[in-house]
Amino acid sequence: MKRFFDFIRGTAVVQLSGAEPQRCLNRFASERLPFWDVKLVDDYTLTCRVYRRDLEFAARQAGRAMCTCTILRHEGLRREFYGLRRRKLLLLGSLLVLAGLIVLPNFVWTVQVQGNVEIPEEQILQELETLGVHFGAWGPSIESRKIKNEMLCRLGDLRWLAVNCSGGKATVLVSERTKSEPTVSKRQVTNLIACRDGVVTEMSVLNGFPVCKVGQAVRKGQLLVSGYADWEYCTQATRSLGEIYAMTQRKITVRIPVTCLKKVYTGETHRTVYLTVGRKRIKISGNSGISTPNCDKMVEEKPLALPGGYQFPLKLTVETCRMYELEPRALEKAEAEDLLLQYAQRTMTGEMVAGTILQQDHKLRKNGETYEMTVVAGCREMIAVSEPAEFLTTNEDANGADN
Amino acid sequence: MHNERSKLRAIAERLSLPSELLPKQTMLYISGKREVTVTGHHGIQVYTREQIQVRVSYGLALIQGQGLEIARMNAESVVVRGSIGQVTLEGRQ
């Protein structure tokens, strides 16, 4: 540390020559002139280091001690940067770089959102931008607490938010509200009823009183498991739980036009390269004006990042547009069959609570300008759905209660 | 002056006070074979690589050795570094 301060203050190595150079040292010491690094050159000469500002005084004292004081060299900050006086542009550049190093990290160059699952990052960034957290914002002016309060008011799904600014990067830590699943009252009495017609193939009743059995044909809306169990001397009320699978039959009719539009690529491509600095996009090459909307656009972004993952607000964007024309084309029968069958299967599977298609039969016919397909499928699916149970009373029970 | 110092020394000895408390008291600290510190000196009389003579209140402190040099020096103390061979005290004749 002393060396650093000596470098800042500036020092000089002086040579003291005389009959008794040690008298010079005695004089310096008695006059409280700081000196160090004393080195003996010969019997009549020695060198030592003094502060630059004490040089004149040292020379005067050396003269009084009958010695001569010669400056051998200067060292220190002033000496090192003395040459910069002539190179004004370099000096200016150095000062600008120094100022940049001090000032630039205080600005926000990138905003990174962490911890969001449900809320889109774009929505958070958009809200933050209106509150002053954006590219080029002055970091020290960002008040994390104030922004947190504002954001919690604006985005109801947020539970907590914090903005940390460091080194030109604003990290927004987000915590979302956990949506609790609707609680099911265990006291509510429910039945399981069939949601489709079918033949029961498998029953797995966890709670409740089953009123059907495997192999029985059931209709839509028929009671499968009752929430009330009659034990003659009492009635047990419960919430029915279970899975009942049945063989069902589904029928669906799907249509598609005979002619359709198909993309035919013309082979023409437009490539545009942009350099994005913060929010400013600068076009480097290519033509961004496209006269026709019929094109496939591919955007490839290459952000400039350090190996650790820190991204600079600088990225290269390459947009490639492949032009095409839409041409009407008649669908082949086989192609239409494939498309319709896939769509029908997808629709039927999507309508099931759980289950699979075991077998299917389809019939395709041309009906004017459309292909029409009717698919009949044999499925194995879960047919039990829960429904609140009503307590039924007979007339006799009601009269008994009146009496 | 000399009498005053003698009286002070006598009082300090009687009160069992440490001698460092006495004004302008010469002290020699020898740190191993590499460093000798002389406080309360009156200047350097001889300075060579083999021998450094430091004037003290009662005479001379003679430091002998090889490659001797003055590491630090100010009005109160002088620090001699090098391969110390011998330290001799010589009173006034």
GROMACS .gro file of C-alpha atoms in nm:
model
  496
    1MET     CA    1   0.000   0.000   0.000
    2LYS     CA    2   0.287   0.233   0.080
    3ARG     CA    3   0.430   0.169  -0.265
    4PHE     CA    4   0.100   0.263  -0.422
    5PHE     CA    5   0.084   0.593  -0.233
    6ASP     CA    6   0.450   0.659  -0.314
    7PHE     CA    7   0.363   0.601  -0.680
    8ILE     CA    8   0.079   0.852  -0.656
    9ARG     CA    9   0.291   1.114  -0.476
   10GLY     CA   10   0.592   1.065  -0.701
   11THR     CA   11   0.945   0.982  -0.588
   12ALA     CA   12   1.299   1.041  -0.710
   13VAL     CA   13   1.623   0.849  -0.668
   14VAL     CA   14   1.904   1.087  -0.574
   15GLN     CA   15   2.278   1.031  -0.559
   16LEU     CA   16   2.466   1.191  -0.269
   17SER     CA   17   2.839   1.237  -0.325
   18GLY     CA   18   3.090   1.381  -0.087
   19ALA     CA   19   3.368   1.305   0.160
   20GLU     CA   20   3.118   1.183   0.419
   21PRO     CA   21   2.785   1.108   0.253
   22GLN     CA   22   2.647   0.968   0.578
   23ARG     CA   23   2.644   1.324   0.710
   24CYS     CA   24   2.381   1.392   0.449
   25LEU     CA   25   2.165   1.113   0.593
   26ASN     CA   26   2.210   1.254   0.941
   27ARG     CA   27   2.104   1.594   0.814
   28PHE     CA   28   1.799   1.453   0.638
   29ALA     CA   29   1.702   1.268   0.954
   30SER     CA   30   1.746   1.567   1.180
   31GLU     CA   31   1.546   1.785   0.940
   32ARG     CA   32   1.273   1.517   0.932
   33LEU     CA   33   1.302   1.468   0.560
   34PRO     CA   34   1.174   1.123   0.474
   35PHE     CA   35   1.412   0.901   0.278
   36TRP     CA   36   1.447   0.528   0.223
   37ASP     CA   37   1.613   0.264   0.002
   38VAL     CA   38   1.960   0.377   0.104
   39LYS     CA   39   2.223   0.198  -0.106
   40LEU     CA   40   2.596   0.240  -0.078
   41VAL     CA   41   2.767   0.281  -0.414
   42ASP     CA   42   3.120   0.339  -0.287
   43ASP     CA   43   3.288   0.503   0.011
   44TYR     CA   44   3.201   0.850  -0.114
   45THR     CA   45   2.870   0.792  -0.286
   46LEU     CA   46   2.531   0.660  -0.188
   47THR     CA   47   2.183   0.668  -0.331
   48CYS     CA   48   1.849   0.701  -0.163
   49ARG     CA   49   1.488   0.771  -0.254
   50VAL     CA   50   1.301   1.083  -0.150
   51TYR     CA   51   0.963   1.231  -0.234
   52ARG     CA   52   0.950   1.445  -0.544
   53ARG     CA   53   0.827   1.751  -0.355
   54ASP     CA   54   1.126   1.727  -0.113
   55LEU     CA   55   1.390   1.734  -0.388
   56GLU     CA   56   1.473   2.100  -0.358
   57PHE     CA   57   1.499   2.082   0.020
   58ALA     CA   58   1.713   1.767  -0.003
   59ALA     CA   59   1.955   1.937  -0.241
   60ARG     CA   60   1.985   2.233  -0.003
   61GLN     CA   61   2.051   2.009   0.294
   62ALA     CA   62   2.304   1.803   0.099
   63GLY     CA   63   2.491   2.124   0.018
   64ARG     CA   64   2.504   2.212   0.387
   65ALA     CA   65   2.651   1.866   0.456
   66MET     CA   66   2.926   1.937   0.200
   67CYS     CA   67   2.779   1.690  -0.049
   68THR     CA   68   2.635   1.717  -0.395
   69CYS     CA   69   2.287   1.591  -0.469
   70THR     CA   70   2.220   1.456  -0.819
   71ILE     CA   71   1.879   1.337  -0.936
   72LEU     CA   72   1.917   0.998  -1.104
   73ARG     CA   73   1.556   0.933  -1.204
   74HIS     CA   74   1.198   1.025  -1.137
   75GLU     CA   75   0.927   0.770  -1.069
   76GLY     CA   76   0.554   0.794  -1.004
   77LEU     CA   77   0.221   0.868  -1.161
   78ARG     CA   78   0.314   1.207  -1.299
   79ARG     CA   79   0.629   1.069  -1.461
   80GLU     CA   80   0.445   0.773  -1.615
   81PHE     CA   81   0.172   0.984  -1.768
   82TYR     CA   82   0.386   1.284  -1.855
   83GLY     CA   83   0.407   1.168  -2.218
   84LEU     CA   84   0.029   1.168  -2.251
   85ARG     CA   85   0.032   1.548  -2.253
   86ARG     CA   86   0.140   1.538  -2.614
   87ARG     CA   87  -0.102   1.263  -2.714
   88LYS     CA   88  -0.424   1.440  -2.638
   89LEU     CA   89  -0.652   1.200  -2.827
   90LEU     CA   90  -0.514   0.901  -2.639
   91LEU     CA   91  -0.560   1.087  -2.313
   92LEU     CA   92  -0.915   1.178  -2.408
   93GLY     CA   93  -0.987   0.821  -2.510
   94SER     CA   94  -0.844   0.686  -2.185
   95LEU     CA   95  -1.053   0.928  -1.984
   96LEU     CA   96  -1.364   0.835  -2.180
   97VAL     CA   97  -1.300   0.464  -2.125
   98LEU     CA   98  -1.246   0.526  -1.756
   99ALA     CA   99  -1.563   0.729  -1.735
  100GLY     CA  100  -1.747   0.460  -1.930
  101LEU     CA  101  -1.624   0.191  -1.692
  102ILE     CA  102  -1.754   0.388  -1.398
  103VAL     CA  103  -2.080   0.517  -1.543
  104LEU     CA  104  -2.205   0.253  -1.790
  105PRO     CA  105  -2.262  -0.031  -1.539
  106ASN     CA  106  -2.514   0.196  -1.368
  107PHE     CA  107  -2.744   0.178  -1.669
  108VAL     CA  108  -2.973  -0.116  -1.731
  109TRP     CA  109  -2.870  -0.296  -2.048
  110THR     CA  110  -3.054  -0.623  -2.009
  111VAL     CA  111  -3.363  -0.718  -1.812
  112GLN     CA  112  -3.392  -1.083  -1.715
  113VAL     CA  113  -3.704  -1.234  -1.560
  114GLN     CA  114  -3.667  -1.540  -1.341
  115GLY     CA  115  -3.919  -1.759  -1.164
  116ASN     CA  116  -4.228  -1.706  -1.381
  117VAL     CA  117  -4.425  -2.010  -1.495
  118GLU     CA  118  -4.776  -1.902  -1.580
  119ILE     CA  119  -4.733  -1.530  -1.643
  120PRO     CA  120  -4.565  -1.465  -1.980
  121GLU     CA  121  -4.226  -1.296  -1.966
  122GLU     CA  122  -4.338  -1.044  -2.228
  123GLN     CA  123  -4.625  -0.929  -2.009
  124ILE     CA  124  -4.395  -0.876  -1.711
  125LEU     CA  125  -4.142  -0.689  -1.927
  126GLN     CA  126  -4.416  -0.472  -2.073
  127GLU     CA  127  -4.543  -0.373  -1.729
  128LEU     CA  128  -4.190  -0.313  -1.605
  129GLU     CA  129  -4.121  -0.088  -1.901
  130THR     CA  130  -4.410   0.138  -1.808
  131LEU     CA  131  -4.265   0.157  -1.457
  132GLY     CA  132  -3.922   0.261  -1.585
  133VAL     CA  133  -3.733  -0.068  -1.586
  134HIS     CA  134  -3.618  -0.098  -1.944
  135PHE     CA  135  -3.312  -0.085  -2.167
  136GLY     CA  136  -3.111   0.228  -2.093
  137ALA     CA  137  -3.281   0.308  -1.761
  138TRP     CA  138  -3.065   0.463  -1.488
  139GLY     CA  139  -3.011   0.181  -1.239
  140PRO     CA  140  -2.985   0.379  -0.912
  141SER     CA  141  -3.323   0.541  -0.983
  142ILE     CA  142  -3.500   0.203  -0.980
  143GLU     CA  143  -3.675   0.156  -0.648
  144SER     CA  144  -3.732  -0.214  -0.603
  145ARG     CA  145  -3.990  -0.172  -0.330
  146LYS     CA  146  -4.201   0.076  -0.523
  147ILE     CA  147  -4.188  -0.136  -0.837
  148LYS     CA  148  -4.285  -0.442  -0.639
  149ASN     CA  149  -4.594  -0.270  -0.499
  150GLU     CA  150  -4.696  -0.139  -0.841
  151MET     CA  151  -4.645  -0.475  -1.011
  152LEU     CA  152  -4.843  -0.662  -0.745
  153CYS     CA  153  -5.134  -0.426  -0.811
  154ARG     CA  154  -5.109  -0.465  -1.187
  155LEU     CA  155  -5.057  -0.841  -1.211
  156GLY     CA  156  -5.292  -1.017  -0.975
  157ASP     CA  157  -5.123  -1.354  -1.017
  158LEU     CA  158  -4.798  -1.225  -0.872
  159ARG     CA  159  -4.722  -1.301  -0.512
  160TRP     CA  160  -4.385  -1.131  -0.483
  161LEU     CA  161  -4.135  -0.952  -0.705
  162ALA     CA  162  -3.788  -0.802  -0.662
  163VAL     CA  163  -3.565  -0.609  -0.898
  164ASN     CA  164  -3.188  -0.641  -0.847
  165CYS     CA  165  -2.963  -0.418  -1.055
  166SER     CA  166  -2.597  -0.500  -1.082
  167GLY     CA  167  -2.341  -0.458  -1.355
  168GLY     CA  168  -2.583  -0.330  -1.619
  169LYS     CA  169  -2.821  -0.621  -1.569
  170ALA     CA  170  -3.158  -0.598  -1.399
  171THR     CA  171  -3.269  -0.933  -1.265
  172VAL     CA  172  -3.639  -0.951  -1.190
  173LEU     CA  173  -3.720  -1.231  -0.948
  174VAL     CA  174  -4.082  -1.332  -0.962
  175SER     CA  175  -4.293  -1.557  -0.746
  176GLU     CA  176  -4.640  -1.649  -0.863
  177ARG     CA  177  -4.947  -1.733  -0.663
  178THR     CA  178  -5.011  -2.103  -0.638
  179LYS     CA  179  -5.360  -2.183  -0.750
  180SER     CA  180  -5.516  -2.417  -0.499
  181GLU     CA  181  -5.722  -2.697  -0.641
  182PRO     CA  182  -6.094  -2.683  -0.562
  183THR     CA  183  -6.154  -2.868  -0.242
  184VAL     CA  184  -6.395  -3.152  -0.257
  185SER     CA  185  -6.620  -3.176   0.040
  186LYS     CA  186  -6.603  -3.520   0.192
  187ARG     CA  187  -6.944  -3.468   0.346
  188GLN     CA  188  -7.117  -3.428   0.010
  189VAL     CA  189  -7.301  -3.741  -0.101
  190THR     CA  190  -7.240  -3.830  -0.466
  191ASN     CA  191  -7.336  -4.105  -0.707
  192LEU     CA  192  -7.149  -4.238  -1.007
  193ILE     CA  193  -7.357  -4.244  -1.322
  194ALA     CA  194  -7.284  -4.359  -1.677
  195CYS     CA  195  -7.195  -4.089  -1.929
  196ARG     CA  196  -7.242  -4.322  -2.230
  197ASP     CA  197  -7.426  -4.636  -2.328
  198GLY     CA  198  -7.215  -4.949  -2.303
  199VAL     CA  199  -7.145  -5.290  -2.154
  200VAL     CA  200  -6.954  -5.285  -1.826
  201THR     CA  201  -6.622  -5.470  -1.855
  202GLU     CA  202  -6.432  -5.365  -1.545
  203MET     CA  203  -6.533  -5.218  -1.208
  204SER     CA  204  -6.316  -5.076  -0.942
  205VAL     CA  205  -6.528  -4.917  -0.668
  206LEU     CA  206  -6.342  -4.752  -0.382
  207ASN     CA  207  -6.638  -4.594  -0.207
  208GLY     CA  208  -7.014  -4.630  -0.235
  209PHE     CA  209  -7.262  -4.904  -0.309
  210PRO     CA  210  -7.234  -5.061  -0.661
  211VAL     CA  211  -7.569  -5.115  -0.832
  212CYS     CA  212  -7.436  -5.274  -1.153
  213LYS     CA  213  -7.203  -5.559  -1.233
  214VAL     CA  214  -6.954  -5.664  -1.499
  215GLY     CA  215  -7.125  -5.775  -1.820
  216GLN     CA  216  -7.433  -5.562  -1.759
  217ALA     CA  217  -7.550  -5.323  -2.030
  218VAL     CA  218  -7.602  -4.970  -1.905
  219ARG     CA  219  -7.754  -4.662  -2.062
  220LYS     CA  220  -7.641  -4.304  -2.046
  221GLY     CA  221  -7.741  -4.149  -1.711
  222GLN     CA  222  -7.797  -4.483  -1.539
  223LEU     CA  223  -7.685  -4.512  -1.178
  224LEU     CA  224  -7.367  -4.719  -1.144
  225VAL     CA  225  -7.257  -4.661  -0.785
  226SER     CA  226  -7.493  -4.517  -0.526
  227GLY     CA  227  -7.387  -4.281  -0.250
  228TYR     CA  228  -7.649  -4.425  -0.016
  229ALA     CA  229  -7.616  -4.779   0.112
  230ASP     CA  230  -7.928  -4.927   0.276
  231TRP     CA  231  -7.839  -5.159   0.566
  232GLU     CA  232  -8.205  -5.204   0.671
  233TYR     CA  233  -8.152  -5.069   1.017
  234CYS     CA  234  -7.973  -4.759   0.889
  235THR     CA  235  -7.873  -4.581   0.569
  236GLN     CA  236  -7.508  -4.502   0.508
  237ALA     CA  237  -7.438  -4.187   0.308
  238THR     CA  238  -7.100  -4.155   0.137
  239ARG     CA  239  -6.914  -3.994  -0.150
  240SER     CA  240  -6.884  -4.252  -0.429
  241LEU     CA  241  -6.546  -4.314  -0.580
  242GLY     CA  242  -6.444  -4.557  -0.848
  243GLU     CA  243  -6.360  -4.630  -1.210
  244ILE     CA  244  -6.594  -4.824  -1.434
  245TYR     CA  245  -6.486  -4.922  -1.783
  246ALA     CA  246  -6.727  -5.030  -2.051
  247MET     CA  247  -6.732  -5.133  -2.415
  248THR     CA  248  -6.892  -4.845  -2.601
  249GLN     CA  249  -6.963  -4.757  -2.960
  250ARG     CA  250  -6.890  -4.415  -3.108
  251LYS     CA  251  -7.004  -4.283  -3.440
  252ILE     CA  252  -6.869  -3.971  -3.603
  253THR     CA  253  -6.906  -3.810  -3.944
  254VAL     CA  254  -6.633  -3.583  -4.078
  255ARG     CA  255  -6.605  -3.385  -4.402
  256ILE     CA  256  -6.339  -3.222  -4.614
  257PRO     CA  257  -6.365  -3.024  -4.943
  258VAL     CA  258  -6.261  -3.202  -5.259
  259THR     CA  259  -6.033  -2.917  -5.361
  260CYS     CA  260  -5.785  -2.751  -5.130
  261LEU     CA  261  -5.516  -2.486  -5.147
  262LYS     CA  262  -5.159  -2.605  -5.140
  263LYS     CA  263  -4.834  -2.412  -5.095
  264VAL     CA  264  -4.608  -2.420  -5.397
  265TYR     CA  265  -4.269  -2.263  -5.323
  266THR     CA  266  -4.151  -2.035  -5.601
  267GLY     CA  267  -3.784  -2.071  -5.506
  268GLU     CA  268  -3.755  -1.700  -5.434
  269THR     CA  269  -3.604  -1.618  -5.092
  270HIS     CA  270  -3.535  -1.288  -4.919
  271ARG     CA  271  -3.266  -1.269  -4.655
  272THR     CA  272  -3.242  -0.968  -4.427
  273VAL     CA  273  -2.976  -0.921  -4.158
  274TYR     CA  274  -3.037  -0.689  -3.865
  275LEU     CA  275  -2.818  -0.579  -3.578
  276THR     CA  276  -3.025  -0.516  -3.267
  277VAL     CA  277  -2.869  -0.284  -3.012
  278GLY     CA  278  -3.097  -0.269  -2.711
  279ARG     CA  279  -3.433  -0.178  -2.860
  280LYS     CA  280  -3.290  -0.024  -3.176
  281ARG     CA  281  -3.285  -0.247  -3.486
  282ILE     CA  282  -3.038  -0.155  -3.755
  283LYS     CA  283  -3.068  -0.317  -4.095
  284ILE     CA  284  -2.732  -0.435  -4.225
  285SER     CA  285  -2.827  -0.603  -4.550
  286GLY     CA  286  -3.127  -0.720  -4.750
  287ASN     CA  287  -3.465  -0.577  -4.831
  288SER     CA  288  -3.720  -0.571  -4.551
  289GLY     CA  289  -4.012  -0.471  -4.773
  290ILE     CA  290  -4.209  -0.775  -4.892
  291SER     CA  291  -4.490  -0.707  -5.136
  292THR     CA  292  -4.684  -1.032  -5.089
  293PRO     CA  293  -4.811  -1.188  -4.767
  294ASN     CA  294  -4.757  -1.539  -4.904
  295CYS     CA  295  -4.425  -1.626  -4.749
  296ASP     CA  296  -4.284  -1.842  -4.472
  297LYS     CA  297  -4.069  -1.634  -4.241
  298MET     CA  298  -3.786  -1.787  -4.039
  299VAL     CA  299  -3.617  -1.569  -3.778
  300GLU     CA  300  -3.280  -1.673  -3.638
  301GLU     CA  301  -3.140  -1.472  -3.349
  302LYS     CA  302  -2.778  -1.488  -3.236
  303PRO     CA  303  -2.727  -1.287  -2.916
  304LEU     CA  304  -2.377  -1.189  -2.811
  305ALA     CA  305  -2.310  -1.365  -2.481
  306LEU     CA  306  -2.021  -1.448  -2.254
  307PRO     CA  307  -1.941  -1.815  -2.178
  308GLY     CA  308  -2.104  -1.777  -1.835
  309GLY     CA  309  -2.438  -1.692  -1.995
  310TYR     CA  310  -2.432  -1.313  -1.953
  311GLN     CA  311  -2.600  -1.166  -2.259
  312PHE     CA  312  -2.504  -0.830  -2.399
  313PRO     CA  313  -2.777  -0.607  -2.541
  314LEU     CA  314  -2.648  -0.687  -2.887
  315LYS     CA  315  -2.779  -0.954  -3.119
  316LEU     CA  316  -2.768  -1.044  -3.484
  317THR     CA  317  -3.103  -1.129  -3.639
  318VAL     CA  318  -3.134  -1.309  -3.972
  319GLU     CA  319  -3.479  -1.315  -4.130
  320THR     CA  320  -3.533  -1.551  -4.421
  321CYS     CA  321  -3.856  -1.535  -4.620
  322ARG     CA  322  -3.949  -1.823  -4.855
  323MET     CA  323  -4.207  -1.710  -5.106
  324TYR     CA  324  -4.488  -1.941  -5.211
  325GLU     CA  325  -4.810  -1.936  -5.408
  326LEU     CA  326  -5.136  -2.100  -5.312
  327GLU     CA  327  -5.265  -2.325  -5.584
  328PRO     CA  328  -5.601  -2.505  -5.579
  329ARG     CA  329  -5.557  -2.879  -5.601
  330ALA     CA  330  -5.796  -3.170  -5.606
  331LEU     CA  331  -5.749  -3.408  -5.314
  332GLU     CA  332  -5.684  -3.771  -5.395
  333LYS     CA  333  -5.929  -4.014  -5.241
  334ALA     CA  334  -5.661  -4.197  -5.046
  335GLU     CA  335  -5.516  -3.872  -4.916
  336ALA     CA  336  -5.861  -3.749  -4.810
  337GLU     CA  337  -5.927  -4.084  -4.639
  338ASP     CA  338  -5.606  -4.057  -4.440
  339LEU     CA  339  -5.675  -3.701  -4.333
  340LEU     CA  340  -6.034  -3.768  -4.232
  341LEU     CA  341  -5.951  -4.089  -4.045
  342GLN     CA  342  -5.675  -3.921  -3.845
  343TYR     CA  343  -5.903  -3.632  -3.759
  344ALA     CA  344  -6.187  -3.866  -3.654
  345GLN     CA  345  -5.958  -4.071  -3.430
  346ARG     CA  346  -5.817  -3.757  -3.273
  347THR     CA  347  -6.164  -3.621  -3.203
  348MET     CA  348  -6.296  -3.944  -3.053
  349THR     CA  349  -5.995  -3.995  -2.829
  350GLY     CA  350  -6.020  -3.636  -2.712
  351GLU     CA  351  -6.384  -3.680  -2.610
  352MET     CA  352  -6.308  -3.979  -2.384
  353VAL     CA  353  -6.231  -3.937  -2.012
  354ALA     CA  354  -5.993  -4.229  -2.047
  355GLY     CA  355  -5.982  -4.519  -2.284
  356THR     CA  356  -5.878  -4.648  -2.625
  357ILE     CA  357  -6.025  -4.729  -2.962
  358LEU     CA  358  -6.026  -5.107  -3.003
  359GLN     CA  359  -6.168  -5.140  -3.351
  360GLN     CA  360  -6.308  -4.912  -3.616
  361ASP     CA  361  -6.499  -4.924  -3.938
  362HIS     CA  362  -6.518  -4.635  -4.180
  363LYS     CA  363  -6.696  -4.553  -4.502
  364LEU     CA  364  -6.589  -4.273  -4.739
  365ARG     CA  365  -6.812  -4.123  -5.002
  366LYS     CA  366  -6.808  -3.819  -5.224
  367ASN     CA  367  -7.095  -3.587  -5.156
  368GLY     CA  368  -7.092  -3.309  -5.415
  369GLU     CA  369  -6.785  -3.092  -5.348
  370THR     CA  370  -6.693  -3.271  -5.024
  371TYR     CA  371  -6.562  -3.604  -4.909
  372GLU     CA  372  -6.766  -3.739  -4.619
  373MET     CA  373  -6.649  -4.015  -4.391
  374THR     CA  374  -6.851  -4.195  -4.128
  375VAL     CA  375  -6.646  -4.378  -3.867
  376VAL     CA  376  -6.794  -4.629  -3.626
  377ALA     CA  377  -6.553  -4.731  -3.351
  378GLY     CA  378  -6.572  -4.985  -3.072
  379CYS     CA  379  -6.402  -4.836  -2.765
  380ARG     CA  380  -6.308  -4.935  -2.417
  381GLU     CA  381  -6.354  -4.626  -2.204
  382MET     CA  382  -6.426  -4.500  -1.856
  383ILE     CA  383  -6.793  -4.412  -1.835
  384ALA     CA  384  -6.843  -4.325  -1.468
  385VAL     CA  385  -6.895  -3.959  -1.379
  386SER     CA  386  -6.971  -3.811  -1.040
  387GLU     CA  387  -7.303  -3.641  -0.965
  388PRO     CA  388  -7.454  -3.510  -0.636
  389ALA     CA  389  -7.696  -3.758  -0.491
  390GLU     CA  390  -8.050  -3.673  -0.384
  391PHE     CA  391  -8.195  -3.844  -0.081
  392LEU     CA  392  -8.515  -4.013  -0.192
  393THR     CA  393  -8.796  -4.067   0.051
  394THR     CA  394  -9.102  -4.278  -0.006
  395ASN     CA  395  -9.454  -4.164   0.079
  396GLU     CA  396  -9.467  -4.408   0.371
  397ASP     CA  397  -9.152  -4.262   0.519
  398ALA     CA  398  -9.296  -3.913   0.479
  399ASN     CA  399  -9.625  -4.010   0.649
  400GLY     CA  400  -9.434  -4.185   0.929
  401ALA     CA  401  -9.235  -3.877   0.988
  402ASP     CA  402  -9.555  -3.665   1.006
  403ASN     CA  403  -9.703  -3.899   1.266
  404MET     CA  404   2.174   1.794   3.166
  405HIS     CA  405   2.375   1.486   3.240
  406ASN     CA  406   2.286   1.517   3.607
  407GLU     CA  407   1.919   1.550   3.530
  408ARG     CA  408   1.927   1.235   3.323
  409SER     CA  409   2.113   1.050   3.600
  410LYS     CA  410   1.851   1.161   3.850
  411LEU     CA  411   1.569   1.049   3.625
  412ARG     CA  412   1.736   0.714   3.572
  413ALA     CA  413   1.777   0.672   3.949
  414ILE     CA  414   1.411   0.753   4.010
  415ALA     CA  415   1.302   0.513   3.736
  416GLU     CA  416   1.515   0.234   3.883
  417ARG     CA  417   1.377   0.297   4.230
  418LEU     CA  418   1.019   0.294   4.104
  419SER     CA  419   1.090  -0.009   3.884
  420LEU     CA  420   0.969   0.181   3.576
  421PRO     CA  421   1.068   0.053   3.230
  422SER     CA  422   1.368   0.238   3.089
  423GLU     CA  423   1.181   0.307   2.762
  424LEU     CA  424   0.992   0.580   2.944
  425LEU     CA  425   1.304   0.789   2.998
  426PRO     CA  426   1.348   1.074   2.749
  427LYS     CA  427   1.614   1.041   2.478
  428GLN     CA  428   1.702   0.695   2.600
  429THR     CA  429   1.905   0.495   2.350
  430MET     CA  430   1.762   0.149   2.280
  431LEU     CA  431   1.901  -0.128   2.064
  432TYR     CA  432   1.677  -0.404   1.929
  433ILE     CA  433   1.844  -0.698   1.762
  434SER     CA  434   1.610  -0.911   1.550
  435GLY     CA  435   1.793  -1.235   1.479
  436LYS     CA  436   2.100  -1.191   1.260
  437ARG     CA  437   1.934  -0.975   0.996
  438GLU     CA  438   1.821  -0.651   1.157
  439VAL     CA  439   1.932  -0.406   1.426
  440THR     CA  440   1.721  -0.107   1.524
  441VAL     CA  441   1.877   0.181   1.714
  442THR     CA  442   1.640   0.436   1.867
  443GLY     CA  443   1.744   0.763   2.021
  444HIS     CA  444   2.050   0.792   1.795
  445HIS     CA  445   2.254   1.101   1.726
  446GLY     CA  446   2.346   1.024   1.366
  447ILE     CA  447   2.570   0.794   1.167
  448GLN     CA  448   2.942   0.835   1.189
  449VAL     CA  449   3.069   0.565   0.956
  450TYR     CA  450   2.877   0.386   0.683
  451THR     CA  451   3.035   0.100   0.489
  452ARG     CA  452   2.907  -0.242   0.385
  453GLU     CA  453   3.104  -0.409   0.661
  454GLN     CA  454   3.055  -0.159   0.941
  455ILE     CA  455   2.808   0.105   1.051
  456GLN     CA  456   2.884   0.327   1.347
  457VAL     CA  457   2.585   0.498   1.505
  458ARG     CA  458   2.639   0.778   1.754
  459VAL     CA  459   2.437   0.734   2.070
  460SER     CA  460   2.410   0.930   2.395
  461TYR     CA  461   2.681   0.737   2.575
  462GLY     CA  462   2.923   0.691   2.281
  463LEU     CA  463   2.903   0.465   1.978
  464ALA     CA  464   2.705   0.161   1.869
  465LEU     CA  465   2.923  -0.037   1.635
  466ILE     CA  466   2.743  -0.276   1.402
  467GLN     CA  467   2.968  -0.510   1.203
  468GLY     CA  468   2.878  -0.772   0.945
  469GLN     CA  469   2.844  -0.831   0.571
  470GLY     CA  470   2.629  -0.643   0.317
  471LEU     CA  471   2.502  -0.393   0.569
  472GLU     CA  472   2.263  -0.124   0.457
  473ILE     CA  473   2.035   0.133   0.612
  474ALA     CA  474   1.679   0.018   0.551
  475ARG     CA  475   1.508   0.315   0.718
  476MET     CA  476   1.623   0.620   0.902
  477ASN     CA  477   1.459   0.916   1.064
  478ALA     CA  478   1.530   1.149   1.355
  479GLU     CA  479   1.432   0.887   1.614
  480SER     CA  480   1.555   0.557   1.481
  481VAL     CA  481   1.778   0.389   1.229
  482VAL     CA  482   1.721   0.037   1.099
  483VAL     CA  483   2.025  -0.155   0.977
  484ARG     CA  484   1.979  -0.470   0.770
  485GLY     CA  485   2.222  -0.725   0.646
  486SER     CA  486   2.417  -1.018   0.783
  487ILE     CA  487   2.488  -0.895   1.137
  488GLY     CA  488   2.810  -1.034   1.282
  489GLN     CA  489   2.875  -0.826   1.592
  490VAL     CA  490   2.721  -0.536   1.784
  491THR     CA  491   2.959  -0.347   2.011
  492LEU     CA  492   2.892  -0.055   2.243
  493GLU     CA  493   3.174   0.191   2.304
  494GLY     CA  494   3.153   0.455   2.577
  495ARG     CA  495   3.312   0.798   2.559
  496GLN     CA  496   3.675   0.804   2.650
   0.00000   0.00000   0.00000
